[in-house]
Coordinates of C-alpha atoms in Angstrom, one line a residue:
Chain A
X1 CA 29.1 40.0 77.4
X2 CA 32.4 40.0 75.6
X3 CA 30.7 38.1 72.3
X4 CA 27.8 40.5 72.2
X5 CA 30.3 43.3 71.6
X6 CA 32.7 41.6 69.2
X7 CA 29.4 40.4 67.1
X8 CA 29.2 43.7 65.3
X9 CA 32.6 44.0 64.4
X10 CA 33.0 40.6 63.1
X11 CA 29.6 41.2 60.7
X12 CA 31.4 44.3 59.4
X13 CA 34.7 42.8 58.9
X14 CA 32.8 39.7 57.3
X15 CA 30.8 42.0 54.8
X16 CA 34.4 44.1 53.9
X17 CA 35.9 40.8 53.7
X18 CA 33.2 39.4 51.0
X19 CA 33.2 43.2 49.1
X20 CA 37.2 42.8 48.7
X21 CA 37.0 39.2 47.3
X22 CA 34.3 40.1 44.9
X23 CA 36.6 43.0 43.7
X24 CA 39.5 40.6 43.3
X25 CA 37.3 37.8 41.9
X26 CA 35.8 40.3 39.3
X27 CA 39.4 41.7 38.3
X28 CA 41.0 37.9 38.3
X29 CA 38.4 36.8 36.1
X30 CA 39.4 39.6 33.4
X31 CA 43.0 38.8 34.0
X32 CA 42.9 35.0 33.7
X33 CA 40.7 35.5 30.5
X34 CA 43.8 37.5 29.0
X35 CA 46.4 34.8 29.7
X36 CA 45.0 31.5 29.6
X37 CA 43.8 29.7 26.5
X38 CA 41.3 27.0 28.3
X39 CA 39.4 30.2 29.9
X40 CA 39.1 32.0 26.7
X41 CA 37.8 28.7 24.8
X42 CA 35.2 28.2 27.5
X43 CA 34.2 31.8 27.6
X44 CA 34.1 32.2 24.0
X45 CA 31.1 29.9 24.1
X46 CA 29.0 32.9 25.6
X47 CA 27.6 35.3 23.4
X48 CA 29.3 38.8 22.9
X49 CA 28.2 41.5 25.3
X50 CA 26.9 38.4 28.1
X51 CA 26.8 39.7 31.6
X52 CA 27.5 37.8 34.4
X53 CA 26.9 38.7 38.0
X54 CA 27.4 36.9 41.7
X55 CA 26.0 38.5 44.5
X56 CA 24.7 38.2 48.0
X57 CA 20.9 38.4 48.5
X58 CA 19.1 40.6 49.1
X59 CA 21.0 43.9 47.7
X60 CA 24.6 42.9 49.2
X61 CA 28.0 43.2 47.5
X62 CA 28.1 41.9 43.9
X63 CA 30.9 41.5 41.0
X64 CA 29.8 41.8 37.3
X65 CA 31.9 40.8 34.4
X66 CA 30.8 41.1 30.6
X67 CA 32.1 39.0 28.1
X68 CA 33.0 41.3 25.3
X69 CA 33.9 38.5 22.9
X70 CA 37.2 36.1 21.7
X71 CA 36.8 34.7 25.2
X72 CA 37.9 37.8 27.5
X73 CA 36.0 39.4 30.4
X74 CA 35.9 43.0 31.6
X75 CA 35.3 43.6 35.1
X76 CA 32.1 46.2 35.2
X77 CA 32.6 46.6 39.2
X78 CA 29.2 46.1 41.2
X79 CA 26.6 47.6 38.8
X80 CA 25.5 46.6 35.2
X81 CA 24.6 48.4 32.3
X82 CA 21.6 46.4 31.3
X83 CA 20.3 43.3 32.9
X84 CA 22.2 40.7 34.0
X85 CA 22.2 37.6 31.8
X86 CA 23.3 35.1 34.5
X87 CA 23.4 35.8 38.5
X88 CA 24.7 33.3 40.9
X89 CA 23.2 34.5 44.4
X90 CA 24.1 33.7 47.6
X91 CA 21.3 33.2 50.1
X92 CA 23.0 34.9 52.7
X93 CA 26.3 36.9 53.4
X94 CA 27.4 33.9 55.8
X95 CA 27.3 31.7 52.8
X96 CA 29.2 33.8 50.7
X97 CA 31.6 34.4 53.4
X98 CA 32.1 30.2 53.9
X99 CA 32.8 30.1 50.0
X100 CA 34.9 33.0 49.4
X101 CA 37.0 31.8 52.7
X102 CA 37.0 28.5 51.3
X103 CA 35.7 26.7 54.3
X104 CA 33.3 25.2 51.7
X105 CA 33.9 24.2 48.1
X106 CA 31.8 25.9 45.1
X107 CA 30.1 22.6 44.2
X108 CA 29.5 21.6 48.0
X109 CA 28.0 25.5 48.1
X110 CA 25.5 24.5 45.3
X111 CA 24.6 21.2 46.6
X112 CA 23.8 23.0 50.1
X113 CA 21.5 25.0 48.5
X114 CA 23.4 28.0 49.4
X115 CA 23.1 29.6 46.0
X116 CA 20.7 30.4 43.3
X117 CA 20.9 30.2 39.9
X118 CA 19.0 33.1 38.0
X119 CA 19.5 32.3 34.0
X120 CA 20.7 29.4 32.0
X121 CA 22.3 26.7 34.2
X122 CA 24.4 25.6 31.7
X123 CA 26.0 28.9 31.3
X124 CA 26.2 28.6 35.3
X125 CA 28.2 25.4 35.0
X126 CA 30.8 27.0 32.1
X127 CA 31.1 29.9 34.6
X128 CA 31.7 27.8 37.6
X129 CA 34.6 25.8 35.5
X130 CA 36.2 29.0 34.6
X131 CA 35.7 30.0 38.6
X132 CA 37.5 26.4 39.2
X133 CA 40.2 27.2 37.1
X134 CA 40.8 30.8 38.3
X135 CA 41.1 29.3 41.9
X136 CA 43.7 26.5 40.9
X137 CA 45.8 29.4 39.2
X138 CA 45.5 32.1 42.0
X139 CA 45.5 29.9 45.4
X140 CA 48.3 27.8 46.9
X141 CA 47.5 24.0 46.0
X142 CA 46.3 23.3 49.7
X143 CA 43.9 26.0 49.6
X144 CA 42.8 25.5 46.4
X145 CA 42.0 21.8 47.0
X146 CA 39.3 23.3 49.5
X147 CA 37.6 25.4 46.9
X148 CA 37.2 23.1 43.8
X149 CA 35.8 19.7 43.6
X150 CA 39.3 18.3 42.5
X151 CA 42.5 20.2 42.0
X152 CA 43.1 19.7 37.9
X153 CA 46.2 17.3 37.7
X154 CA 47.3 18.8 34.3
X155 CA 48.4 22.3 36.4
X156 CA 52.1 21.9 37.0
X157 CA 53.8 23.9 39.4
X158 CA 55.9 26.5 36.8
X159 CA 52.8 26.8 34.9
X160 CA 50.7 27.7 38.0
X161 CA 53.5 30.2 39.3
X162 CA 53.9 32.1 36.2
X163 CA 50.1 32.1 35.6
X164 CA 49.1 33.4 39.3
X165 CA 51.9 36.0 39.0
X166 CA 50.6 37.4 35.8
X167 CA 46.8 37.5 37.1
X168 CA 48.2 39.0 40.2
X169 CA 50.1 41.8 38.6
X170 CA 46.8 42.5 36.3
X171 CA 45.0 42.3 39.3
X172 CA 47.0 44.9 41.2
X173 CA 47.0 47.2 38.0
X174 CA 43.5 47.3 37.5
X175 CA 43.1 48.5 41.3
X176 CA 45.9 51.2 41.0
X177 CA 44.0 52.3 37.8
X178 CA 40.6 52.3 39.4
X179 CA 42.1 54.4 42.1
X180 CA 43.7 57.0 40.0
X181 CA 40.6 57.2 38.2
Chain B
X1 CA 31.1 22.4 64.7
X2 CA 29.7 20.2 61.9
X3 CA 29.8 21.2 58.4
X4 CA 26.9 19.0 57.5
X5 CA 24.0 20.9 56.1
X6 CA 21.0 19.9 54.0
X7 CA 17.3 20.9 53.3
X8 CA 14.4 18.6 52.5
X9 CA 10.9 19.3 51.4
X10 CA 8.0 17.4 50.2
X11 CA 4.6 18.6 51.1
X12 CA 2.9 16.5 48.1
X13 CA -0.1 14.2 49.8
X14 CA 0.6 11.0 48.5
X15 CA -2.8 8.7 48.1
X16 CA -1.5 5.4 47.3
X17 CA -3.1 1.7 46.4
X18 CA -6.2 0.2 46.0
X19 CA -9.4 2.2 44.7
X20 CA -7.0 5.6 45.1
X21 CA -8.8 7.2 42.3
X22 CA -11.9 7.1 44.0
X23 CA -10.1 9.6 46.7
X24 CA -10.0 12.5 44.1
X25 CA -13.4 14.1 44.6
X26 CA -13.1 14.1 48.1
X27 CA -9.7 15.5 48.2
X28 CA -10.8 18.0 45.7
X29 CA -13.7 19.0 47.6
X30 CA -11.2 19.8 50.8
X31 CA -9.7 22.2 48.3
X32 CA -12.9 23.8 47.2
X33 CA -12.4 22.7 43.7
X34 CA -15.6 21.8 41.9
X35 CA -14.8 21.9 38.2
X36 CA -11.5 20.2 37.5
X37 CA -9.8 20.1 34.1
X38 CA -7.8 16.9 33.2
X39 CA -4.4 16.9 31.2
X40 CA -3.4 14.3 29.4
X41 CA -2.4 12.7 26.1
X42 CA -3.7 10.6 23.2
X43 CA -1.9 7.5 24.4
X44 CA -3.3 7.7 28.0
X45 CA -6.9 7.8 26.4
X46 CA -6.3 5.1 24.2
X47 CA -5.2 2.8 26.8
X48 CA -8.4 3.1 28.5
X49 CA -6.8 4.9 31.7
X50 CA -9.1 7.9 31.8
X51 CA -12.1 6.1 32.1
X52 CA -11.2 4.9 35.9
X53 CA -10.3 8.6 36.6
X54 CA -13.4 9.8 35.0
X55 CA -15.9 7.4 36.3
X56 CA -14.5 7.8 39.8
X57 CA -15.3 11.3 39.7
X58 CA -18.9 11.2 38.2
X59 CA -19.9 8.7 40.9
X60 CA -19.8 10.9 43.3
X61 CA -21.2 13.5 41.3
X62 CA -18.4 15.6 40.6
X63 CA -18.2 16.4 36.9
X64 CA -15.0 17.0 34.9
X65 CA -15.6 20.2 33.1
X66 CA -12.9 19.7 30.3
X67 CA -10.4 16.9 29.1
X68 CA -7.6 18.1 27.2
X69 CA -5.9 15.2 25.4
X70 CA -3.6 16.2 23.1
X71 CA -0.1 16.6 25.1
X72 CA 2.7 16.0 22.7
X73 CA 5.9 14.4 23.9
X74 CA 7.7 17.7 24.1
X75 CA 5.2 20.0 25.1
X76 CA 5.5 23.9 24.1
X77 CA 4.8 27.4 25.2
X78 CA 1.8 27.1 22.3
X79 CA 0.3 24.0 23.9
X80 CA 0.3 25.5 27.2
X81 CA -1.3 28.5 26.1
X82 CA -4.2 26.9 24.4
X83 CA -5.0 24.6 27.4
X84 CA -4.6 27.9 29.5
X85 CA -7.5 29.2 27.2
X86 CA -9.7 26.3 27.4
X87 CA -9.2 26.1 31.1
X88 CA -10.5 29.9 31.3
X89 CA -13.2 29.8 28.8
X90 CA -14.7 26.5 30.7
X91 CA -14.1 28.2 34.4
X92 CA -12.5 25.4 35.5
X93 CA -11.1 25.9 39.0
X94 CA -8.5 22.8 39.2
X95 CA -6.2 20.9 37.4
X96 CA -5.7 16.6 36.9
X97 CA -2.8 15.9 35.1
X98 CA -2.7 12.0 34.0
X99 CA 0.2 10.7 32.2
X100 CA 4.0 10.7 32.6
X101 CA 6.6 13.3 32.3
X102 CA 5.2 15.5 29.7
X103 CA 1.4 15.5 30.8
X104 CA 2.6 16.7 33.9
X105 CA 5.4 19.0 32.8
X106 CA 2.6 20.5 30.7
X107 CA -0.3 20.5 33.4
X108 CA 2.2 22.4 35.9
X109 CA 3.1 25.3 33.3
X110 CA -0.6 25.4 32.7
X111 CA -1.4 25.8 36.5
X112 CA 1.3 28.9 36.4
X113 CA -0.7 30.7 33.8
X114 CA -3.9 30.1 34.7
X115 CA -2.8 31.3 39.1
X116 CA -0.7 34.3 37.7
X117 CA -2.3 35.2 34.4
X118 CA -1.2 35.8 31.1
X119 CA -0.3 34.0 28.1
X120 CA 3.4 34.0 27.9
X121 CA 4.7 31.3 30.2
X122 CA 7.9 32.2 29.1
X123 CA 7.6 35.2 31.7
X124 CA 7.9 32.8 34.7
X125 CA 11.0 30.7 33.8
X126 CA 13.9 30.6 36.3
X127 CA 14.1 29.9 39.7
X128 CA 12.0 31.3 42.6
X129 CA 9.9 33.3 40.0
X130 CA 6.8 32.4 41.8
X131 CA 5.6 34.1 45.0
X132 CA 2.3 32.8 45.7
X133 CA 0.8 29.0 45.8
X134 CA -1.0 28.1 42.6
X135 CA -4.7 26.8 42.1
X136 CA -5.7 23.2 43.3
X137 CA -3.4 20.6 41.2
X138 CA -3.4 16.9 41.3
X139 CA -1.0 14.2 39.5
X140 CA -2.0 11.0 38.6
X141 CA 1.0 8.9 36.9
X142 CA 0.6 6.4 34.7
X143 CA 4.5 5.4 34.5
X144 CA 6.7 4.2 37.2
X145 CA 9.9 5.8 36.6
X146 CA 9.7 9.7 36.2
X147 CA 8.7 10.6 39.5
X148 CA 7.4 14.3 38.1
X149 CA 4.4 13.9 40.7
X150 CA 6.8 15.1 43.3
X151 CA 9.4 17.5 41.8
X152 CA 9.2 20.9 41.7
X153 CA 10.3 21.6 38.3
X154 CA 8.7 21.4 34.7
X155 CA 10.6 22.0 31.1
X156 CA 8.7 23.6 28.5
X157 CA 9.9 24.1 25.0
X158 CA 10.0 27.4 23.5
X159 CA 10.0 26.8 19.6
X160 CA 10.5 30.1 18.4
X161 CA 13.7 30.3 20.0
X162 CA 14.5 26.7 20.0
X163 CA 15.4 26.4 23.7
X164 CA 14.1 24.6 26.6
X165 CA 12.5 26.8 29.5
X166 CA 13.0 25.6 33.0
X167 CA 10.5 26.3 35.8
X168 CA 11.7 26.0 39.3
X169 CA 9.1 26.3 42.6
X170 CA 8.0 24.5 45.3
X171 CA 4.7 26.0 44.2
X172 CA 4.8 23.6 41.2
X173 CA 4.4 20.6 43.4
X174 CA 0.8 19.1 43.5
X175 CA -1.2 19.3 46.3
X176 CA -2.0 15.2 45.9
X177 CA -0.1 12.4 43.9
X178 CA -2.5 9.7 43.6
X179 CA -0.7 6.4 43.0
X180 CA -3.4 3.6 41.8
X181 CA -2.1 0.4 40.1
X182 CA -4.8 0.1 37.3
X183 CA -3.2 3.1 36.0
X184 CA 0.2 1.3 35.3
X185 CA -1.4 -2.2 34.8
X186 CA -1.1 -2.1 31.2
X187 CA 2.1 -0.6 30.5
X188 CA 4.2 -2.6 27.6
X189 CA 7.1 -4.6 29.0
X190 CA 10.0 -2.1 27.5
X191 CA 8.4 0.8 29.3
X192 CA 8.1 -0.8 32.4
X193 CA 11.8 -2.3 32.1
X194 CA 13.2 1.5 31.3
X195 CA 11.0 3.3 33.7
X196 CA 11.9 1.5 36.4
X197 CA 15.4 1.6 35.5
X198 CA 14.8 5.3 35.2
X199 CA 13.3 5.3 39.3
X200 CA 16.5 3.1 40.2
X201 CA 18.9 5.5 38.6
X202 CA 17.2 8.4 40.6
X203 CA 17.6 6.6 43.7
X204 CA 21.0 5.6 43.3
X205 CA 22.2 8.8 42.3
X206 CA 20.4 10.3 45.3
X207 CA 22.3 7.9 47.3
X208 CA 25.5 8.6 45.8
X209 CA 25.9 12.0 44.9
X210 CA 27.0 15.3 46.5
X211 CA 23.6 16.7 47.9
X212 CA 22.9 13.2 49.6
X213 CA 21.2 13.4 53.2
X214 CA 19.5 11.5 55.3
X215 CA 15.9 11.8 54.4
X216 CA 16.7 11.4 50.9
X217 CA 18.8 8.5 51.8
X218 CA 15.7 6.8 53.6
X219 CA 13.7 7.3 50.4
X220 CA 16.3 5.9 48.2
X221 CA 17.4 2.9 50.1
X222 CA 13.6 1.9 50.4
X223 CA 12.9 2.6 46.3
X224 CA 15.7 0.1 45.2
X225 CA 14.4 -2.3 47.5
X226 CA 11.1 -2.0 46.1
X227 CA 12.4 -2.1 42.5
X228 CA 14.7 -5.1 43.2
X229 CA 12.0 -6.8 44.7
X230 CA 9.3 -6.5 42.3
X231 CA 10.7 -5.4 38.6
X232 CA 11.4 -8.9 37.5
X233 CA 8.5 -10.3 38.8
X234 CA 6.3 -7.6 36.9
X235 CA 7.9 -8.5 33.8
X236 CA 7.3 -11.9 34.2
X237 CA 3.7 -11.4 35.1
X238 CA 2.7 -7.8 34.0
X239 CA -0.7 -8.1 35.6
X240 CA 0.5 -8.4 38.8
X241 CA -1.0 -5.6 40.6
X242 CA 0.7 -5.8 43.9
X243 CA 3.9 -5.7 42.1
X244 CA 3.0 -2.8 40.1
X245 CA 2.0 -0.6 43.1
X246 CA 5.4 -1.4 44.6
X247 CA 7.1 -0.1 41.5
X248 CA 4.5 3.1 40.8
X249 CA 5.5 4.0 44.8
X250 CA 9.1 3.2 44.3
X251 CA 9.1 5.6 41.4
X252 CA 7.5 8.5 43.8
X253 CA 9.9 7.5 46.8
X254 CA 12.8 7.8 44.5
X255 CA 11.5 10.9 43.1
X256 CA 11.2 12.5 46.7
X257 CA 14.9 11.2 47.0
X258 CA 16.4 12.9 43.9
X259 CA 14.2 16.2 44.0
X260 CA 16.0 16.7 47.5
X261 CA 19.3 15.7 46.6
X262 CA 19.4 15.7 43.0
X263 CA 21.5 14.0 40.7
X264 CA 24.8 13.4 38.7
X265 CA 26.7 12.2 35.7
X266 CA 24.1 9.5 34.4
X267 CA 21.6 11.9 33.9
X268 CA 23.9 14.5 32.5
X269 CA 25.0 12.0 29.8
X270 CA 21.1 10.5 29.4
X271 CA 20.2 14.5 29.0
X272 CA 22.6 15.4 26.3
X273 CA 22.1 11.4 24.4
X274 CA 18.2 12.3 24.4
X275 CA 19.0 15.6 22.9
X276 CA 21.0 14.6 20.2
X277 CA 20.0 11.0 19.4
X278 CA 16.2 11.0 20.5
X279 CA 16.5 8.1 22.8
X280 CA 13.9 7.4 25.8
X281 CA 15.4 9.0 28.9
X282 CA 14.7 5.7 31.1
X283 CA 16.6 3.9 28.4
X284 CA 19.4 6.1 28.8
X285 CA 19.6 5.7 32.2
X286 CA 19.5 2.3 32.6
X287 CA 22.3 2.1 29.5
X288 CA 24.7 4.7 31.7
X289 CA 24.2 3.6 35.2
X290 CA 26.9 1.0 35.7
X291 CA 29.4 2.8 33.5
X292 CA 29.2 5.7 35.4
X293 CA 29.2 4.0 38.6
X294 CA 32.8 2.6 37.8
X295 CA 33.4 6.1 37.0
X296 CA 32.7 7.5 40.3
X297 CA 33.7 4.5 42.2
X298 CA 36.3 5.4 44.3
X299 CA 34.7 8.6 45.3
X300 CA 31.5 6.7 46.3
X301 CA 33.0 3.2 47.4
X302 CA 31.2 3.5 50.8
X303 CA 27.4 4.3 50.1
X304 CA 27.5 2.6 46.6
X305 CA 28.4 -0.7 49.0
X306 CA 25.7 0.4 51.5
X307 CA 23.5 -0.2 48.6
X308 CA 24.2 -3.8 48.0
X309 CA 22.2 -4.5 50.8
X310 CA 19.2 -3.0 49.0
X311 CA 20.1 -4.2 45.5
X312 CA 20.6 -8.0 46.8
X313 CA 19.5 -8.6 49.9
X314 CA 20.4 -9.2 53.3
X315 CA 22.4 -13.0 52.6
X316 CA 24.6 -11.3 49.6
X317 CA 25.5 -8.2 51.7
X318 CA 26.5 -10.3 54.9
X319 CA 28.8 -12.6 52.5
X320 CA 30.4 -10.0 50.7
X321 CA 33.7 -8.4 52.6
X322 CA 33.0 -4.9 53.1
X323 CA 35.8 -3.9 50.5
X324 CA 34.1 -5.6 47.7
X325 CA 30.7 -4.3 48.3
X326 CA 30.8 -1.7 45.9
X327 CA 31.8 -3.5 43.1
X328 CA 29.1 -6.0 44.0
X329 CA 26.6 -3.6 44.2
X330 CA 27.4 -2.7 40.2
X331 CA 27.6 -6.4 39.7
X332 CA 24.0 -6.7 40.8
X333 CA 22.9 -3.7 38.5
X334 CA 24.3 -5.4 35.4
X335 CA 22.4 -8.7 36.4
X336 CA 19.4 -6.8 36.6
X337 CA 20.0 -5.1 33.1
X338 CA 21.1 -8.6 31.4
X339 CA 17.7 -10.1 33.0
X340 CA 15.5 -7.1 31.5
X341 CA 17.5 -7.9 28.3
X342 CA 16.7 -11.2 28.1
X343 CA 13.0 -10.7 28.6
X344 CA 12.3 -7.3 26.4
X345 CA 15.9 -6.2 24.9
X346 CA 16.2 -3.5 26.9
X347 CA 19.6 -2.5 25.3
X348 CA 22.4 -2.4 27.6
X349 CA 25.1 -0.7 25.3
X350 CA 24.8 2.4 22.7
X351 CA 25.6 0.4 20.1
X352 CA 22.6 -2.0 21.1
X353 CA 20.1 1.2 21.1
X354 CA 20.7 0.9 17.0
X355 CA 20.0 4.7 17.2
X356 CA 23.2 5.9 18.1
X357 CA 26.3 6.9 15.7
X358 CA 30.1 6.4 17.3
X359 CA 30.8 10.2 15.7
X360 CA 27.7 11.6 18.1
X361 CA 29.9 10.3 21.2
X362 CA 31.9 13.6 21.4
X363 CA 29.0 16.0 20.7
X364 CA 27.4 14.0 23.7
X365 CA 30.4 14.4 26.0
X366 CA 30.5 18.3 25.3
X367 CA 26.9 18.7 26.0
X368 CA 26.8 16.7 29.0
X369 CA 29.6 18.7 30.2
X370 CA 27.2 21.9 30.1
X371 CA 24.1 19.9 31.8
X372 CA 23.2 21.0 35.4
X373 CA 23.3 17.5 36.9
X374 CA 27.1 17.4 36.3
X375 CA 27.5 20.0 39.4
X376 CA 26.2 17.4 41.9
X377 CA 28.5 14.7 40.7
X378 CA 30.4 13.7 43.5
X379 CA 33.7 13.5 41.2
X380 CA 35.2 16.6 38.7
X381 CA 34.1 15.5 35.2
X382 CA 36.4 16.6 32.3
X383 CA 35.7 16.5 28.6
X384 CA 38.0 13.3 28.2
X385 CA 36.3 11.8 31.2
X386 CA 33.1 12.2 29.6
X387 CA 34.0 10.6 26.4
X388 CA 36.0 7.4 28.4
X389 CA 32.5 6.7 29.8
X390 CA 30.8 6.9 26.5
X391 CA 33.4 4.8 25.3
X392 CA 32.9 2.1 27.7
X393 CA 29.5 2.2 27.0
X394 CA 29.5 2.2 23.6
X395 CA 29.6 -1.7 23.1

């Protein structure tokens, strides 16, 4: 009985969590592309104006970023100015929650068919590498190990802490600017 | 609560064995199809492999309305459009693909156009675009390796934009795969060897990569057992119809396994090598398999050790300590490659192919990193890792 009453609240909380995580990830993608050379090199292979989307099917939360050139991303929120070039789509909000709450690695989610790729697969692989690097920076190592296939050994603590601080600062600034606007 | 999850899907009716081709008319009639079109290539026709298919149908009063026998090795949008035009003008109502990967992929793409309408196959590229079942479609494989008869994908070249268009939908799967030993009896030795190693790689990667599951495991192990038990026998006695059938079935089983659990770094490197150096796919698989297994070793020690039973038999498995079985499995694959090299000079290293330059290895590594298969490799692969595997595979 109690479980039945709590269930709608759980669903609501899960939806809000996924929406919030998409907003953080979108801004963090923009931030990491401004400070990390490896991410810039990866992103630079994408065409200028390339639109990347992550979303929950059928019409749930989404994040959209644009490659503005020189390896830089810009977070566009949840609406795209034109048709996106690459979309990674979670089949259900429960699957997005598993990944975004670090209970299931992104690679495992792909292997488990939790997500569909609409667009060029090789670009999806590239974006996954970028997301992995972002997660390795902004998450504590113990949690990051649950999110990525293999935690990169070449990211050392001082670099990680410094980059994480810069990314979080940029994310926070972006949030404030969005609220002000 | 368990965190395990998998999906498994294979609705293809497999019709295998002696006089399997003669089941085609009955199976077509069961789908109300009366005017089939055959899609094949010149090599298949020249090898006389169309004759038993056509006569099996004609004997039952089923006329093959049209035969298109000009599918190129890398099929394109234009070829698909042309064949669809013939299908429509001849008022065909079903498709029989006879051939290897290219003929089968082309037939899958033609089936999209003739079922969904239009002339531009690019419109249907991507995953999950198709929403309805397509026309009746049968596949008669003439090689024992690709497993395309049980995969839900097709790749067609867009020669104008210089890209490969992928198509993914369960509706691409044929209604039936007809596995008849007559179709592979005349395969030359090096193609027999390379395609069988392709199937062995499908099964091995299916069993050791990230999306492995209990059902694909069963198909993968059964396929490996059939390949190791029959490949060398067939190499020594090419007219061994029973052995040929076993290899053809193994290929289909490995195809079912990998289409449900995907493949890994061997395929990523193989696709990149094929694109850059134009080496045949099966050869690339044979070449990279042991080196990639060595690279993945510590991540796949347990499943790879299990494969020793199917690669080398129960006696060797029982006599090998559990901690050494994974290495012994790799050794068994190396011995198989050595035996094939002795029989048909199937290259074991990139240098032995004579078609790869050492200066191309960096490009291959970079291309492999962007290949979709790399996502399912159990170990994360960096550019340096890929280069290291290639260096080991060089000579």
